[in-house]
Amino acid sequence: MNKKLLKKFGSIALSTAMAVSALTVSAKIDTTQVKAAATPSSKLVWSDEFNGNSLDTSKWGYETGGGGWGNNEYQYYTNRTDNVYVSGGSLHIKAKKESYGGRNYTSGRINTAGKFTMTHGYIEARIALPSCQGIWPAFWMLGANIGSVGWPACGEIDIMEAINAESKSYCTCHWNANGHAEYGNNIGLSNRTGYHTYAVQWDANYIRGFLDGNKYYEMYIGGGAGDTEEFQRPFHLLLNVAVCGNWPGFSIDEGALPQEMKVDYVRVYQENPNFSSSAGQSVDPNKGSNNTGSNSGSNNSGSNSGSNTSTPASGMGVNYSNSNTATAYVNNSKWADIHYSVNGGGQQNVRMNQSGNKATYNIGGLSNGAKVDYWFTYSDTSGFVRDSAKYSYTHKSGSSSSGSNSGSNSGSNNSGSVSNTASGDVYVYQDINYGGRKASLGLGNYNLAALQAKGFKNDDLSSIKVPFGYKVTLYDNDNYGGASKVLTSDSSWIGNDWNDRVSSIKVEKAKYVIKSKHSGKVLDCAWAGTANGTNVQICAANGNDAQKWYIKQNSDYSCTITSVLSGKALDVDAWSKDNGANVQLWDCGNNQSNQQYWITDLGNGYSSIINKNSNLALDVAAWGTADGTNVHQWAYAQNDNQQWKFELAN
């Protein structure tokens, strides 16, 4: 956002910094090539979920004023709720047409300077963008030493910028290399005003930018290549919406105002936490608690507290209940999970029972002297998601209560036989970001007993990997009952609504209808043919299996596309590499490159389908729109007759 060049991507001002650009940036991004996520070993060190009723000023500060902000911007930034407010689980930054502070427009700009800084990590936000001529939203970072060294010597990482009503997201880095240097790239952005995930992975060697998990930007910074030493020092975060300026220009559609950027959350992960913050964080469970001030309240005193060792701070803990049961509790929480093991056994992850702002769970099957190691994940009453430190509880049997408390931990529900023990390409994980206990699932149905046979307990799933071509249905009851959720791609965090809730799973091949952008008609096996050489065409959708396709992802991330009707593969006749070569059905071979395709997301809801053998695109002949129009291969030009939408059919 600081002092952008007018032609930002027309010429990249790198000069002596060309060591940075040993990489090449392609206009075609293989969506499976690199996926953005915090690694299984990283820790959530800071976040704002924006679940309260006002901006958390322990995490964010306002920047106010006019003056153009180095870019000749038109707005005056204020600290008013007219421009910056939290509502409905999101942060809203609103740009308005109004006279204020000598300017004709107002907006908001907030940052974490002096409250949170970090060096390296995975930084992610889920954002819905404004869209109109003259608008300029951004999610970005500045070197924390900007006050002493100035810009660009402090360094700048633009995680997301968008201008005017363009269907693009930009990722850019700025630094000092005997003057201002910058390097950036952009990617197509469909439905800009809907929520998308914008992220960077930043380590000592690379800065990589992602849109919805797909990498489109990479810059090498190892060893200070190209005078990039700025990117080995602490940075803070910023969010703002500018009005006009050097880059978007000086024309604005006033009739489209007000415009607002909505931010669902901001999260920061690190491998080896080195952040600095004055606000509460989610902390490493293996380190000391950082839950300052969030858990005041009752500690259930009087319930044989002598049985507790290493008791947590007031507001959470485990207390004696009866001879073989202990009660875990968290006060002042919106929801809570407990993660525990007994006598060093396997870790159990369970959603606690919520009553008002108190969560409880009965841990059963304890004997005198049993050691329970545990920690909590919970949302405090301000909405901030926290991890507690790890604690231990030593159980003492006594006579305060009699009976075995049978059924107090009956959530495991072992009824029914194991329905499937197959392993395969789908992986379920105990923790977010593909961490903790994992198990692989093949095609078929997995009731709770089947999941338990693979080491998973009831309510024990937080993330899942679903390769392209699979459909996975999650159920919150055993034996495929209750609420359900369908996934056809990886999910590093299945959300508060489904975390630690899954009790049974169905894994199927996904069936797709493949729709042409130009005509709206779908890929079709001519006359519902099943013989080798059956022609492939477009036709109006009719729901028949002749228009449904399976996708198999290969080890190199190419895909084989087969007919649901016949099992035969989409094949380029005679291994041709020529424009106009026919596309047909043929017996599926053993990794034949003329039956393998690169499926590349174009960012607008459509994909290109490029044959691996010929490097030519699946193309509707002569831009035809009539039923029966032939499909062949042709040189890729990203034309509408070469763009295809994959729509789930089952």
Coordinates of C-alpha atoms in Angstrom, one line a residue, residues 126-449:
R126 CA -10.8 -15.0 5.1
I127 CA -12.1 -11.8 3.4
A128 CA -15.0 -10.6 1.2
L129 CA -13.9 -7.6 -0.9
P130 CA -15.6 -4.5 -2.0
S131 CA -15.9 -3.9 -5.8
C132 CA -16.3 -0.6 -7.6
Q133 CA -14.3 1.9 -9.6
G134 CA -11.9 3.7 -7.3
I135 CA -11.8 1.2 -4.4
W136 CA -8.6 -0.3 -3.1
P137 CA -8.8 -2.9 -0.2
A138 CA -5.7 -4.5 1.2
F139 CA -4.4 -7.1 3.7
W140 CA -0.7 -6.6 4.2
M141 CA 2.3 -6.3 6.4
L142 CA 5.0 -3.7 7.2
G143 CA 8.4 -4.0 8.8
A144 CA 8.0 -3.1 12.5
N145 CA 11.1 -0.8 12.2
I146 CA 9.4 1.6 9.7
G147 CA 9.5 4.4 12.3
S148 CA 13.3 4.3 12.4
V149 CA 14.3 3.3 8.9
G150 CA 11.3 4.5 6.8
W151 CA 9.8 2.9 3.7
P152 CA 10.8 0.9 1.6
A153 CA 13.8 0.0 3.9
C154 CA 11.4 -1.5 6.4
G155 CA 10.0 -4.0 3.8
E156 CA 6.4 -4.6 2.8
I157 CA 4.5 -7.8 2.1
D158 CA 1.1 -7.3 0.4
I159 CA -0.8 -10.5 1.0
M160 CA -3.9 -9.3 -0.9
E161 CA -4.7 -6.1 -2.8
A162 CA -7.5 -5.6 -5.3
I163 CA -8.3 -2.4 -7.2
N164 CA -11.5 -1.0 -8.8
A165 CA -13.8 -3.9 -9.9
E166 CA -11.1 -6.1 -11.3
S167 CA -11.5 -9.8 -10.9
K168 CA -7.9 -10.2 -9.7
S169 CA -6.0 -10.5 -6.4
Y170 CA -2.4 -9.2 -6.2
C171 CA 0.5 -10.4 -4.0
T172 CA 3.6 -8.1 -4.0
C173 CA 6.7 -7.5 -2.0
H174 CA 8.5 -4.2 -1.7
W175 CA 12.0 -3.5 -0.3
N176 CA 15.1 -1.3 -0.7
A177 CA 17.7 -2.2 -3.3
N178 CA 19.5 1.1 -3.8
G179 CA 16.0 2.5 -4.1
H180 CA 12.5 1.0 -4.2
A181 CA 12.3 -2.5 -5.6
E182 CA 9.2 -4.6 -6.0
Y183 CA 8.1 -8.0 -7.3
G184 CA 4.5 -9.2 -7.7
N185 CA 2.0 -11.4 -9.5
N186 CA -1.8 -11.7 -9.7
I187 CA -4.4 -14.4 -10.1
G188 CA -7.9 -14.4 -11.4
L189 CA -10.5 -13.9 -8.7
S190 CA -14.1 -15.1 -9.2
N191 CA -16.9 -13.7 -7.1
R192 CA -14.7 -11.1 -5.6
T193 CA -17.4 -9.9 -3.1
G194 CA -17.7 -13.5 -1.7
Y195 CA -15.4 -14.8 0.9
H196 CA -12.0 -16.1 -0.2
T197 CA -8.9 -17.1 1.8
Y198 CA -5.8 -15.0 1.2
A199 CA -2.5 -16.2 2.7
V200 CA 1.3 -16.1 2.6
Q201 CA 3.9 -18.7 3.7
W202 CA 7.0 -16.8 4.8
D203 CA 10.2 -18.4 5.9
A204 CA 13.9 -17.6 5.8
N205 CA 14.1 -18.6 2.1
Y206 CA 10.7 -17.9 0.4
I207 CA 7.6 -15.7 0.5
R208 CA 4.7 -17.5 -1.2
G209 CA 1.3 -16.1 -1.9
F210 CA -2.0 -18.1 -2.1
L211 CA -5.6 -17.6 -3.0
D212 CA -8.0 -20.2 -1.6
G213 CA -5.0 -22.5 -1.0
N214 CA -3.6 -22.2 -4.6
K215 CA -0.1 -20.8 -4.9
Y216 CA 0.3 -18.0 -7.5
Y217 CA 3.3 -16.1 -6.1
E218 CA 6.8 -17.0 -5.0
M219 CA 9.9 -14.9 -4.2
Y220 CA 13.3 -16.2 -3.1
I221 CA 14.8 -14.2 -0.1
G222 CA 17.4 -16.7 1.2
G223 CA 20.6 -15.2 2.3
G224 CA 19.3 -11.7 1.6
A225 CA 19.2 -12.4 -2.2
G226 CA 18.6 -9.2 -4.1
D227 CA 19.1 -7.0 -1.0
T228 CA 16.0 -8.6 0.7
E229 CA 17.4 -8.5 4.2
E230 CA 14.2 -6.7 5.3
F231 CA 12.3 -9.9 5.2
Q232 CA 14.3 -11.5 8.0
R233 CA 13.0 -9.1 10.6
P234 CA 9.7 -8.6 12.5
F235 CA 6.6 -7.3 10.7
H236 CA 3.1 -6.2 11.8
L237 CA -0.3 -6.7 10.1
L238 CA -2.5 -4.1 8.5
L239 CA -6.1 -4.0 7.0
N240 CA -7.5 -1.0 5.2
V241 CA -9.7 0.2 2.3
A242 CA -8.4 3.1 0.4
V243 CA -10.4 5.4 -2.0
C244 CA -8.6 6.1 -5.3
G245 CA -4.8 6.7 -5.5
N246 CA -1.9 6.3 -7.9
W247 CA -2.6 2.7 -8.7
P248 CA -6.4 2.4 -9.0
G249 CA -6.6 5.9 -10.5
F250 CA -8.6 8.9 -9.6
S251 CA -12.1 8.1 -10.9
I252 CA -14.7 6.7 -8.5
D253 CA -18.2 5.4 -8.9
E254 CA -19.8 7.5 -6.1
G255 CA -23.2 5.9 -6.8
A256 CA -21.7 2.5 -5.7
L257 CA -20.7 3.9 -2.3
P258 CA -20.6 2.9 0.5
Q259 CA -18.4 -0.1 -0.1
E260 CA -17.0 -2.4 2.6
M261 CA -14.4 -5.1 3.2
K262 CA -15.5 -7.9 5.5
V263 CA -13.0 -10.0 7.4
D264 CA -14.1 -13.3 8.9
Y265 CA -10.8 -14.0 10.7
V266 CA -7.1 -13.4 10.7
R267 CA -4.7 -16.2 11.9
V268 CA -1.0 -16.5 12.3
Y269 CA 0.9 -19.8 12.7
Q270 CA 4.6 -20.4 13.4
E271 CA 6.9 -23.4 13.5
N272 CA 9.0 -22.1 16.3
P273 CA 7.0 -19.3 17.9
N274 CA 8.9 -16.0 18.0
F275 CA 6.1 -13.5 18.0
S276 CA 5.8 -10.5 20.3
S277 CA 2.4 -9.5 21.6
S278 CA 0.6 -7.6 24.3
A279 CA -2.6 -9.5 23.7
G280 CA -3.8 -13.0 24.6
Q281 CA -2.8 -15.7 22.2
S282 CA -3.5 -19.3 21.5
V283 CA -0.3 -20.8 23.0
D284 CA 1.9 -23.9 22.6
P285 CA 0.2 -26.5 24.8
N286 CA 3.7 -27.7 25.9
K287 CA 4.5 -24.2 27.3
G288 CA 3.1 -22.1 30.0
S289 CA -0.4 -20.8 29.9
N290 CA -1.0 -17.4 28.4
N291 CA -4.7 -17.2 29.4
T292 CA -4.5 -13.9 31.2
G293 CA -7.8 -12.6 32.4
S294 CA -10.0 -14.8 30.3
N295 CA -11.0 -17.4 32.9
S296 CA -12.0 -15.7 36.1
G297 CA -14.7 -17.5 37.9
S298 CA -15.5 -20.4 40.1
N299 CA -13.1 -23.3 40.4
N300 CA -15.7 -25.7 41.8
S301 CA -14.2 -25.5 45.2
G302 CA -15.4 -28.1 47.8
S303 CA -15.5 -31.1 45.5
N304 CA -12.5 -32.9 47.0
S305 CA -9.9 -30.5 45.5
G306 CA -7.2 -32.5 47.3
S307 CA -7.4 -35.0 44.5
N308 CA -6.0 -32.5 42.0
T309 CA -2.3 -32.0 41.2
S310 CA -0.9 -29.3 39.0
T311 CA -4.3 -27.7 39.1
P312 CA -4.9 -25.0 36.4
A313 CA -5.7 -21.4 36.9
S314 CA -9.1 -20.5 38.3
G315 CA -11.8 -21.1 35.8
M316 CA -10.7 -24.5 34.3
G317 CA -9.6 -27.8 35.6
V318 CA -10.4 -31.4 36.5
N319 CA -12.0 -32.2 39.9
Y320 CA -13.0 -35.4 41.6
S321 CA -16.5 -36.6 40.9
N322 CA -16.9 -40.1 42.3
S323 CA -14.9 -43.3 42.8
N324 CA -14.0 -43.8 39.1
T325 CA -15.0 -40.5 37.4
A326 CA -13.7 -37.0 37.3
T327 CA -15.3 -33.8 36.0
A328 CA -13.4 -31.5 33.6
Y329 CA -14.8 -28.0 33.3
V330 CA -14.1 -24.6 31.7
N331 CA -15.9 -21.5 32.9
N332 CA -16.6 -18.3 30.9
S333 CA -16.4 -20.2 27.6
K334 CA -18.7 -20.2 24.5
W335 CA -17.6 -23.8 23.7
A336 CA -14.8 -26.1 24.8
D337 CA -13.0 -29.3 23.8
I338 CA -10.9 -31.5 26.1
H339 CA -7.9 -33.3 24.8
Y340 CA -6.8 -36.0 27.3
S341 CA -5.1 -39.3 27.9
V342 CA -5.2 -41.6 30.9
N343 CA -2.0 -43.2 32.2
G344 CA -0.2 -42.3 29.0
G345 CA -2.7 -44.0 26.7
G346 CA -4.0 -42.7 23.4
Q347 CA -5.2 -39.1 23.3
Q348 CA -9.0 -38.5 23.3
N349 CA -10.5 -35.4 21.8
V350 CA -14.1 -34.7 22.9
R351 CA -16.5 -31.7 22.6
M352 CA -17.6 -30.8 26.2
N353 CA -21.2 -30.3 27.2
Q354 CA -22.1 -26.6 27.2
S355 CA -24.5 -25.0 29.6
G356 CA -24.5 -21.2 29.3
N357 CA -20.9 -20.1 29.7
K358 CA -19.7 -23.3 31.4
A359 CA -18.5 -26.5 29.7
T360 CA -18.2 -29.9 31.4
Y361 CA -17.2 -33.4 30.6
N362 CA -17.0 -36.6 32.7
I363 CA -13.9 -38.7 32.3
G364 CA -14.8 -42.2 33.4
G365 CA -13.0 -45.5 34.0
L366 CA -10.5 -44.0 36.5
S367 CA -8.8 -45.9 39.3
N368 CA -7.1 -44.6 42.4
G369 CA -3.8 -42.9 41.3
A370 CA -4.8 -42.7 37.6
K371 CA -3.0 -39.8 35.9
V372 CA -4.9 -37.7 33.4
D373 CA -2.8 -35.5 31.1
Y374 CA -5.0 -32.9 29.5
W375 CA -5.4 -29.5 27.8
F376 CA -8.4 -27.5 26.6
T377 CA -9.3 -25.8 23.3
Y378 CA -12.0 -23.2 24.0
S379 CA -13.6 -20.0 22.9
D380 CA -13.7 -17.4 25.7
T381 CA -16.7 -15.1 26.1
S382 CA -15.1 -12.5 23.8
G383 CA -15.0 -15.1 21.1
F384 CA -11.2 -15.6 21.0
V385 CA -10.2 -19.2 20.4
R386 CA -7.5 -20.4 22.9
D387 CA -5.4 -23.4 23.8
S388 CA -4.6 -23.9 27.4
A389 CA -1.3 -25.2 28.7
K390 CA -1.0 -28.9 29.4
Y391 CA -1.9 -30.1 32.9
S392 CA -2.0 -33.3 34.9
Y393 CA -4.6 -34.6 37.3
T394 CA -4.1 -37.5 39.7
H395 CA -7.3 -39.3 40.7
K396 CA -8.0 -40.3 44.3
S397 CA -10.8 -42.8 44.8
G398 CA -13.0 -42.0 47.8
S399 CA -16.4 -42.4 49.4
S400 CA -17.9 -39.1 48.4
S401 CA -20.1 -40.8 45.9
S402 CA -20.9 -44.4 45.2
G403 CA -21.5 -46.3 42.0
S404 CA -19.6 -46.7 38.8
N405 CA -21.2 -43.8 37.0
S406 CA -21.9 -46.1 34.1
G407 CA -22.8 -44.4 30.9
S408 CA -21.2 -41.1 31.8
N409 CA -18.8 -41.4 28.9
S410 CA -21.0 -43.3 26.5
G411 CA -20.3 -41.1 23.6
S412 CA -18.2 -43.7 22.0
N413 CA -21.2 -45.7 20.9
N414 CA -19.6 -49.0 19.8
S415 CA -22.8 -50.5 18.5
G416 CA -22.7 -52.2 15.1
S417 CA -20.0 -54.1 13.3
V418 CA -17.1 -52.6 11.5
S419 CA -18.4 -51.7 8.1
N420 CA -15.1 -51.0 6.4
T421 CA -11.4 -51.3 7.2
A422 CA -10.1 -50.2 3.8
S423 CA -7.3 -47.7 3.4
G424 CA -6.9 -45.3 0.5
D425 CA -6.4 -41.8 -0.7
V426 CA -8.6 -39.9 1.8
Y427 CA -6.9 -39.0 5.1
V428 CA -8.6 -37.8 8.3
Y429 CA -6.7 -36.0 11.0
Q430 CA -7.3 -35.5 14.7
D431 CA -6.0 -31.9 14.7
I432 CA -6.3 -28.9 12.4
N433 CA -3.8 -28.4 9.6
Y434 CA -3.4 -32.1 9.2
G435 CA -1.8 -32.8 12.6
G436 CA -2.2 -35.3 15.3
R437 CA -3.5 -38.9 14.8
K438 CA -4.4 -39.7 11.2
A439 CA -6.0 -42.6 9.3
S440 CA -6.4 -43.3 5.6
L441 CA -9.8 -44.2 4.1
G442 CA -10.6 -46.0 0.9
L443 CA -13.9 -46.1 -0.9
G444 CA -16.9 -47.2 1.2
N445 CA -18.7 -46.5 4.4
Y446 CA -17.2 -46.1 7.8
N447 CA -19.4 -46.3 10.8
L448 CA -18.1 -45.4 14.3
A449 CA -16.8 -48.9 15.0

